[in-house]
Structure formats: C-alpha cells, structure tokens
Amino acid sequence: MQGNSSTFSSFRQGYAERAQVEFDRFEDDRRRRRGMAIAMVPLGIAMALIVHYTNIVVAIDDADWRYVLHRPNFVNIMKLSGAPFIGGGFGMLFAVTIATAITGREGRFWPLALTAFLYSIIMPVLVGLLLPVNLFMLDLLGLSVIDVSVSEAVSLWVFGTPFFVMTYTLTGIKQALWAGIGAALLATGVFRYIGPNRPAFSVGWTTVTTLVVGIAAAAIVMFGPLGIFELLFNNFRAA
C-alpha cells in the first residue's frame, strides 16, 4: 500500500509539473502577443497621421483646381491630429490583438498580413467617429479655423457623424490598407532584431524602437523631400 501511495504521489507531482510548464508556456505566449500589440501602436499612429496629412491636402486640391502642391499650414494640421492619433493607436492595438488571437504571433506573413487587413477597416471607422468630436472640441474651444456657432457644431456632430463615418470608411479603406501594409513592413524590420519571437523580448525597448521608427516615417512624409509626399498625394488623389 505504501508503494502504491508513493507511485500515485509521484504521478500527481509529475502531472502538476507538466501542467505548470504548459501554463508558463501559454502565459509567455500571451505576454509576447500583448507586447507585440503594444509595440505596434506607435506605427499605427504614425501611419494614421500620414494618411490624415495626405487626405487634407487632397481635400484642398479637390476644392481648388488652381492649387499647387505645397506643405499645408502645420498648425491647422495638428489641430485635427487628435482623431488620427487616437484612432490610429487603438486601431492598431485592436487589429494586432485580433490577428494574433487568430493566427498566433509566429510567422513572418500571416500575423502581420491579417493585422494590415484589419487595420484598414478598424482605423477608418475609429478616425471617422473621432473627427467630428475633434472638430466639435475645436469649435467649443474657439480654435477652429472655420467660424461655426456652438449650436451648429453640436448639430453637425450629432446628426452628421453616422453618414460621415460611413463615407469616410468607404473612401478611406484603400489608403488605410496601404498604411497597414506600411506599418507591417516597418514592424517586420524591427521585429527581426528585437521582436516578440526573439528569445529575449522586451516590450519597453521594442516599443521605443517602433516609436522612433514611426516618428521618422511621419517626419519624412511631412517634412522630407516633397517628391516622396507627391507620390502619396498622387496615389491618394486617384483613389
């Protein structure tokens, strides 16, 4: 009886150890997937700001046939940057979270490809929802570049938002898809050296790296050679 009890105790201990190993393995995978989502947020923000910046210039060009491509007033651009900043960040966070839950974090193609696809849908919806709020807050604070009364701003915000979100999403999917692909390509380069599939993975250092890369990408488009921005402008205008 004592031998049977000892065997049963050893079996139970071995089972508990294996269960703990499996738990640790799945917990590490969850931590790395969460870290991947967090690390890609700066890239999502950068791409959304680039899309926003380019779309504003396209809108100016559509409104004035005599328009000659040049850098717009950056202060006015920044006033409307709240919506793409928040929408791009949360859009990427949601996209990566869903993508890695479906495909896992490993692999060079499917996780990031699905992320780019989901981002192309989620980001325009979120930015479309937030832009009217952004405009309303500017009107409320007296910072808007257009003279609109508070009552008119409230009316436009409440009644204009659903249609605006629908049209903004439908017309912005192509640009958002290119933005998602751009973010995925930048993430591929970063993750090759400091990504979630590396043995030593630091969420903090990886996020700092993607933040620097995202800032650099946005700066090149907004302040770099006009020829680079002109390529984006022509592509977006043809959408």
CSV table of N, CA and C in Angstrom, one decimal, residues 97-187:
chain,number,residue,atom,x,y,z
A,97,THR,N,-4.3,42.6,-31.8
A,97,THR,CA,-4.8,41.7,-30.8
A,97,THR,C,-5.7,40.6,-31.5
A,98,ILE,N,-6.6,41.1,-32.4
A,98,ILE,CA,-7.4,40.1,-33.1
A,98,ILE,C,-6.6,39.2,-34.0
A,99,ALA,N,-5.7,39.8,-34.7
A,99,ALA,CA,-4.9,39.0,-35.7
A,99,ALA,C,-4.0,37.9,-35.0
A,100,THR,N,-3.4,38.3,-33.9
A,100,THR,CA,-2.6,37.3,-33.1
A,100,THR,C,-3.4,36.2,-32.4
A,101,ALA,N,-4.7,36.6,-32.1
A,101,ALA,CA,-5.6,35.6,-31.5
A,101,ALA,C,-6.0,34.6,-32.5
A,102,ILE,N,-6.1,35.0,-33.8
A,102,ILE,CA,-6.5,34.1,-34.8
A,102,ILE,C,-5.3,33.3,-35.4
A,103,THR,N,-4.2,33.9,-35.7
A,103,THR,CA,-3.1,33.3,-36.4
A,103,THR,C,-1.9,33.0,-35.5
A,104,GLY,N,-1.9,33.6,-34.2
A,104,GLY,CA,-0.7,33.5,-33.4
A,104,GLY,C,0.3,34.6,-33.8
A,105,ARG,N,1.3,34.7,-33.0
A,105,ARG,CA,2.3,35.7,-33.3
A,105,ARG,C,3.5,35.3,-34.1
A,106,GLU,N,3.7,34.0,-34.3
A,106,GLU,CA,4.8,33.5,-35.0
A,106,GLU,C,4.5,33.4,-36.5
A,107,GLY,N,5.6,33.4,-37.3
A,107,GLY,CA,5.4,33.5,-38.7
A,107,GLY,C,5.6,34.9,-39.2
A,108,ARG,N,6.2,35.0,-40.4
A,108,ARG,CA,6.6,36.3,-40.9
A,108,ARG,C,5.4,37.0,-41.8
A,109,PHE,N,4.5,36.2,-42.2
A,109,PHE,CA,3.5,36.7,-43.1
A,109,PHE,C,2.1,36.8,-42.5
A,110,TRP,N,1.5,35.7,-42.1
A,110,TRP,CA,0.1,35.8,-41.7
A,110,TRP,C,-0.3,36.7,-40.6
A,111,PRO,N,0.4,36.8,-39.5
A,111,PRO,CA,0.0,37.7,-38.4
A,111,PRO,C,0.0,39.1,-38.8
A,112,LEU,N,1.1,39.6,-39.6
A,112,LEU,CA,1.2,40.9,-40.0
A,112,LEU,C,0.2,41.2,-41.2
A,113,ALA,N,0.0,40.2,-42.0
A,113,ALA,CA,-0.9,40.4,-43.2
A,113,ALA,C,-2.3,40.6,-42.7
A,114,LEU,N,-2.7,39.8,-41.7
A,114,LEU,CA,-4.1,40.0,-41.2
A,114,LEU,C,-4.2,41.3,-40.4
A,115,THR,N,-3.1,41.7,-39.7
A,115,THR,CA,-3.1,42.9,-39.0
A,115,THR,C,-3.3,44.1,-40.0
A,116,ALA,N,-2.6,44.1,-41.1
A,116,ALA,CA,-2.8,45.1,-42.1
A,116,ALA,C,-4.2,45.2,-42.6
A,117,PHE,N,-4.8,44.0,-42.8
A,117,PHE,CA,-6.2,44.0,-43.4
A,117,PHE,C,-7.2,44.5,-42.3
A,118,LEU,N,-7.0,44.1,-41.1
A,118,LEU,CA,-8.0,44.5,-40.0
A,118,LEU,C,-7.8,46.0,-39.7
A,119,TYR,N,-6.5,46.5,-39.8
A,119,TYR,CA,-6.3,47.9,-39.6
A,119,TYR,C,-6.9,48.8,-40.6
A,120,SER,N,-7.0,48.3,-41.9
A,120,SER,CA,-7.5,49.0,-43.0
A,120,SER,C,-9.0,49.2,-42.8
A,121,ILE,N,-9.7,48.4,-41.9
A,121,ILE,CA,-11.1,48.6,-41.7
A,121,ILE,C,-11.3,49.3,-40.4
A,122,ILE,N,-10.6,48.9,-39.3
A,122,ILE,CA,-10.8,49.5,-38.0
A,122,ILE,C,-10.4,50.9,-37.9
A,123,MET,N,-9.2,51.2,-38.5
A,123,MET,CA,-8.7,52.6,-38.3
A,123,MET,C,-9.6,53.6,-39.0
A,124,PRO,N,-10.1,53.5,-40.2
A,124,PRO,CA,-11.0,54.5,-40.8
A,124,PRO,C,-12.3,54.7,-40.0
A,125,VAL,N,-12.8,53.6,-39.4
A,125,VAL,CA,-14.0,53.7,-38.6
A,125,VAL,C,-13.8,54.5,-37.4
A,126,LEU,N,-12.7,54.2,-36.7
A,126,LEU,CA,-12.4,55.0,-35.4
A,126,LEU,C,-12.1,56.4,-35.7
A,127,VAL,N,-11.3,56.7,-36.8
A,127,VAL,CA,-11.0,58.1,-37.1
A,127,VAL,C,-12.2,58.8,-37.6
A,128,GLY,N,-13.1,58.1,-38.3
A,128,GLY,CA,-14.3,58.7,-38.8
A,128,GLY,C,-15.2,59.1,-37.6
A,129,LEU,N,-15.2,58.3,-36.6
A,129,LEU,CA,-16.0,58.6,-35.4
A,129,LEU,C,-15.4,59.7,-34.6
A,130,LEU,N,-14.1,59.8,-34.6
A,130,LEU,CA,-13.5,60.8,-33.7
A,130,LEU,C,-13.3,62.2,-34.4
A,131,LEU,N,-13.2,62.2,-35.7
A,131,LEU,CA,-13.0,63.5,-36.4
A,131,LEU,C,-14.1,64.5,-36.0
A,132,PRO,N,-15.4,64.1,-36.1
A,132,PRO,CA,-16.5,65.1,-35.7
A,132,PRO,C,-16.3,65.5,-34.3
A,133,VAL,N,-15.9,64.6,-33.4
A,133,VAL,CA,-15.7,65.0,-32.0
A,133,VAL,C,-14.5,66.0,-31.9
A,134,ASN,N,-13.5,65.7,-32.7
A,134,ASN,CA,-12.3,66.6,-32.8
A,134,ASN,C,-12.7,68.0,-33.2
A,135,LEU,N,-13.5,68.1,-34.3
A,135,LEU,CA,-14.0,69.4,-34.8
A,135,LEU,C,-14.9,70.1,-33.8
A,136,PHE,N,-15.7,69.3,-33.1
A,136,PHE,CA,-16.6,69.9,-32.1
A,136,PHE,C,-15.8,70.5,-31.0
A,137,MET,N,-14.8,69.8,-30.5
A,137,MET,CA,-14.0,70.4,-29.4
A,137,MET,C,-13.3,71.6,-29.9
A,138,LEU,N,-12.8,71.7,-31.1
A,138,LEU,CA,-12.1,72.9,-31.6
A,138,LEU,C,-13.1,74.0,-31.7
A,139,ASP,N,-14.3,73.8,-32.1
A,139,ASP,CA,-15.3,74.8,-32.2
A,139,ASP,C,-15.7,75.3,-30.8
A,140,LEU,N,-15.8,74.4,-29.8
A,140,LEU,CA,-16.1,74.7,-28.5
A,140,LEU,C,-15.1,75.5,-27.8
A,141,LEU,N,-13.8,75.2,-28.1
A,141,LEU,CA,-12.7,76.0,-27.5
A,141,LEU,C,-12.3,77.2,-28.3
A,142,GLY,N,-13.0,77.4,-29.4
A,142,GLY,CA,-12.7,78.6,-30.2
A,142,GLY,C,-11.4,78.5,-31.0
A,143,LEU,N,-11.0,77.3,-31.3
A,143,LEU,CA,-9.7,77.1,-32.0
A,143,LEU,C,-9.9,76.7,-33.5
A,144,SER,N,-11.2,76.6,-33.9
A,144,SER,CA,-11.4,76.1,-35.2
A,144,SER,C,-11.0,77.2,-36.2
A,145,VAL,N,-10.6,76.7,-37.4
A,145,VAL,CA,-10.2,77.7,-38.5
A,145,VAL,C,-11.4,78.1,-39.3
A,146,ILE,N,-12.6,77.5,-38.9
A,146,ILE,CA,-13.9,77.9,-39.6
A,146,ILE,C,-14.8,78.5,-38.6
A,147,ASP,N,-15.5,79.6,-38.9
A,147,ASP,CA,-16.4,80.2,-37.9
A,147,ASP,C,-17.7,79.4,-37.9
A,148,VAL,N,-18.0,78.7,-36.8
A,148,VAL,CA,-19.2,78.0,-36.7
A,148,VAL,C,-19.7,78.2,-35.3
A,149,SER,N,-21.0,78.4,-35.1
A,149,SER,CA,-21.5,78.6,-33.8
A,149,SER,C,-21.6,77.3,-33.0
A,150,VAL,N,-21.7,77.4,-31.7
A,150,VAL,CA,-21.7,76.1,-30.9
A,150,VAL,C,-22.9,75.3,-31.2
A,151,SER,N,-24.0,75.9,-31.4
A,151,SER,CA,-25.2,75.1,-31.8
A,151,SER,C,-25.1,74.4,-33.1
A,152,GLU,N,-24.5,75.1,-34.1
A,152,GLU,CA,-24.2,74.5,-35.4
A,152,GLU,C,-23.2,73.3,-35.2
A,153,ALA,N,-22.2,73.5,-34.4
A,153,ALA,CA,-21.2,72.5,-34.2
A,153,ALA,C,-21.9,71.2,-33.5
A,154,VAL,N,-22.7,71.5,-32.6
A,154,VAL,CA,-23.4,70.3,-31.9
A,154,VAL,C,-24.3,69.6,-32.9
A,155,SER,N,-25.0,70.4,-33.7
A,155,SER,CA,-25.9,69.7,-34.7
A,155,SER,C,-25.1,68.9,-35.7
A,156,LEU,N,-24.0,69.5,-36.2
A,156,LEU,CA,-23.1,68.8,-37.2
A,156,LEU,C,-22.6,67.5,-36.5
A,157,TRP,N,-22.2,67.6,-35.3
A,157,TRP,CA,-21.6,66.5,-34.6
A,157,TRP,C,-22.6,65.3,-34.4
A,158,VAL,N,-23.8,65.7,-33.9
A,158,VAL,CA,-24.8,64.6,-33.6
A,158,VAL,C,-25.4,64.0,-34.8
A,159,PHE,N,-25.8,64.9,-35.8
A,159,PHE,CA,-26.6,64.4,-36.9
A,159,PHE,C,-25.7,64.1,-38.1
A,160,GLY,N,-24.5,64.6,-38.2
A,160,GLY,CA,-23.6,64.4,-39.3
A,160,GLY,C,-22.7,63.2,-39.2
A,161,THR,N,-22.5,62.8,-37.9
A,161,THR,CA,-21.5,61.7,-37.7
A,161,THR,C,-21.8,60.4,-38.4
A,162,PRO,N,-23.0,59.8,-38.3
A,162,PRO,CA,-23.2,58.5,-38.9
A,162,PRO,C,-22.8,58.5,-40.4
A,163,PHE,N,-23.3,59.4,-41.1
A,163,PHE,CA,-23.1,59.5,-42.6
A,163,PHE,C,-21.6,59.7,-42.8
A,164,PHE,N,-21.0,60.6,-42.0
A,164,PHE,CA,-19.6,60.9,-42.2
A,164,PHE,C,-18.7,59.7,-42.0
A,165,VAL,N,-19.1,58.9,-40.9
A,165,VAL,CA,-18.3,57.7,-40.6
A,165,VAL,C,-18.4,56.7,-41.8
A,166,MET,N,-19.6,56.5,-42.3
A,166,MET,CA,-19.8,55.6,-43.4
A,166,MET,C,-19.0,56.0,-44.7
A,167,THR,N,-19.1,57.3,-45.1
A,167,THR,CA,-18.4,57.8,-46.2
A,167,THR,C,-16.9,57.8,-46.0
A,168,TYR,N,-16.4,58.2,-44.8
A,168,TYR,CA,-15.0,58.2,-44.5
A,168,TYR,C,-14.4,56.8,-44.6
A,169,THR,N,-15.1,55.9,-44.0
A,169,THR,CA,-14.6,54.5,-44.0
A,169,THR,C,-14.6,53.9,-45.4
A,170,LEU,N,-15.6,54.1,-46.2
A,170,LEU,CA,-15.7,53.5,-47.6
A,170,LEU,C,-14.6,54.1,-48.5
A,171,THR,N,-14.4,55.4,-48.3
A,171,THR,CA,-13.4,56.1,-49.2
A,171,THR,C,-12.0,56.0,-48.6
A,172,GLY,N,-11.9,55.6,-47.4
A,172,GLY,CA,-10.5,55.6,-46.8
A,172,GLY,C,-9.9,54.2,-46.6
A,173,ILE,N,-10.6,53.1,-47.1
A,173,ILE,CA,-10.1,51.8,-46.9
A,173,ILE,C,-8.8,51.6,-47.7
A,174,LYS,N,-8.8,52.1,-48.9
A,174,LYS,CA,-7.6,51.9,-49.7
A,174,LYS,C,-6.4,52.5,-49.1
A,175,GLN,N,-6.5,53.8,-48.7
A,175,GLN,CA,-5.4,54.5,-48.0
A,175,GLN,C,-5.0,53.8,-46.7
A,176,ALA,N,-6.0,53.3,-46.0
A,176,ALA,CA,-5.7,52.6,-44.7
A,176,ALA,C,-5.0,51.3,-44.9
A,177,LEU,N,-5.4,50.6,-46.0
A,177,LEU,CA,-4.7,49.4,-46.3
A,177,LEU,C,-3.2,49.6,-46.6
A,178,TRP,N,-2.9,50.6,-47.4
A,178,TRP,CA,-1.6,50.9,-47.7
A,178,TRP,C,-0.8,51.3,-46.4
A,179,ALA,N,-1.5,52.0,-45.5
A,179,ALA,CA,-1.0,52.4,-44.2
A,179,ALA,C,-0.7,51.2,-43.4
A,180,GLY,N,-1.6,50.2,-43.4
A,180,GLY,CA,-1.4,49.0,-42.7
A,180,GLY,C,-0.3,48.2,-43.2
A,181,ILE,N,-0.2,48.1,-44.5
A,181,ILE,CA,1.0,47.4,-45.1
A,181,ILE,C,2.3,48.1,-44.8
A,182,GLY,N,2.3,49.4,-44.8
A,182,GLY,CA,3.5,50.1,-44.4
A,182,GLY,C,3.9,49.8,-43.0
A,183,ALA,N,2.9,49.8,-42.1
A,183,ALA,CA,3.2,49.5,-40.7
A,183,ALA,C,3.7,48.1,-40.5
A,184,ALA,N,3.1,47.2,-41.3
A,184,ALA,CA,3.5,45.8,-41.2
A,184,ALA,C,5.0,45.6,-41.7
A,185,LEU,N,5.3,46.3,-42.7
A,185,LEU,CA,6.7,46.2,-43.3
A,185,LEU,C,7.7,46.8,-42.3
A,186,LEU,N,7.3,47.9,-41.7
A,186,LEU,CA,8.2,48.5,-40.7
A,186,LEU,C,8.4,47.6,-39.5
A,187,ALA,N,7.3,47.0,-39.1
A,187,ALA,CA,7.3,46.1,-37.9
A,187,ALA,C,8.1,44.9,-38.2
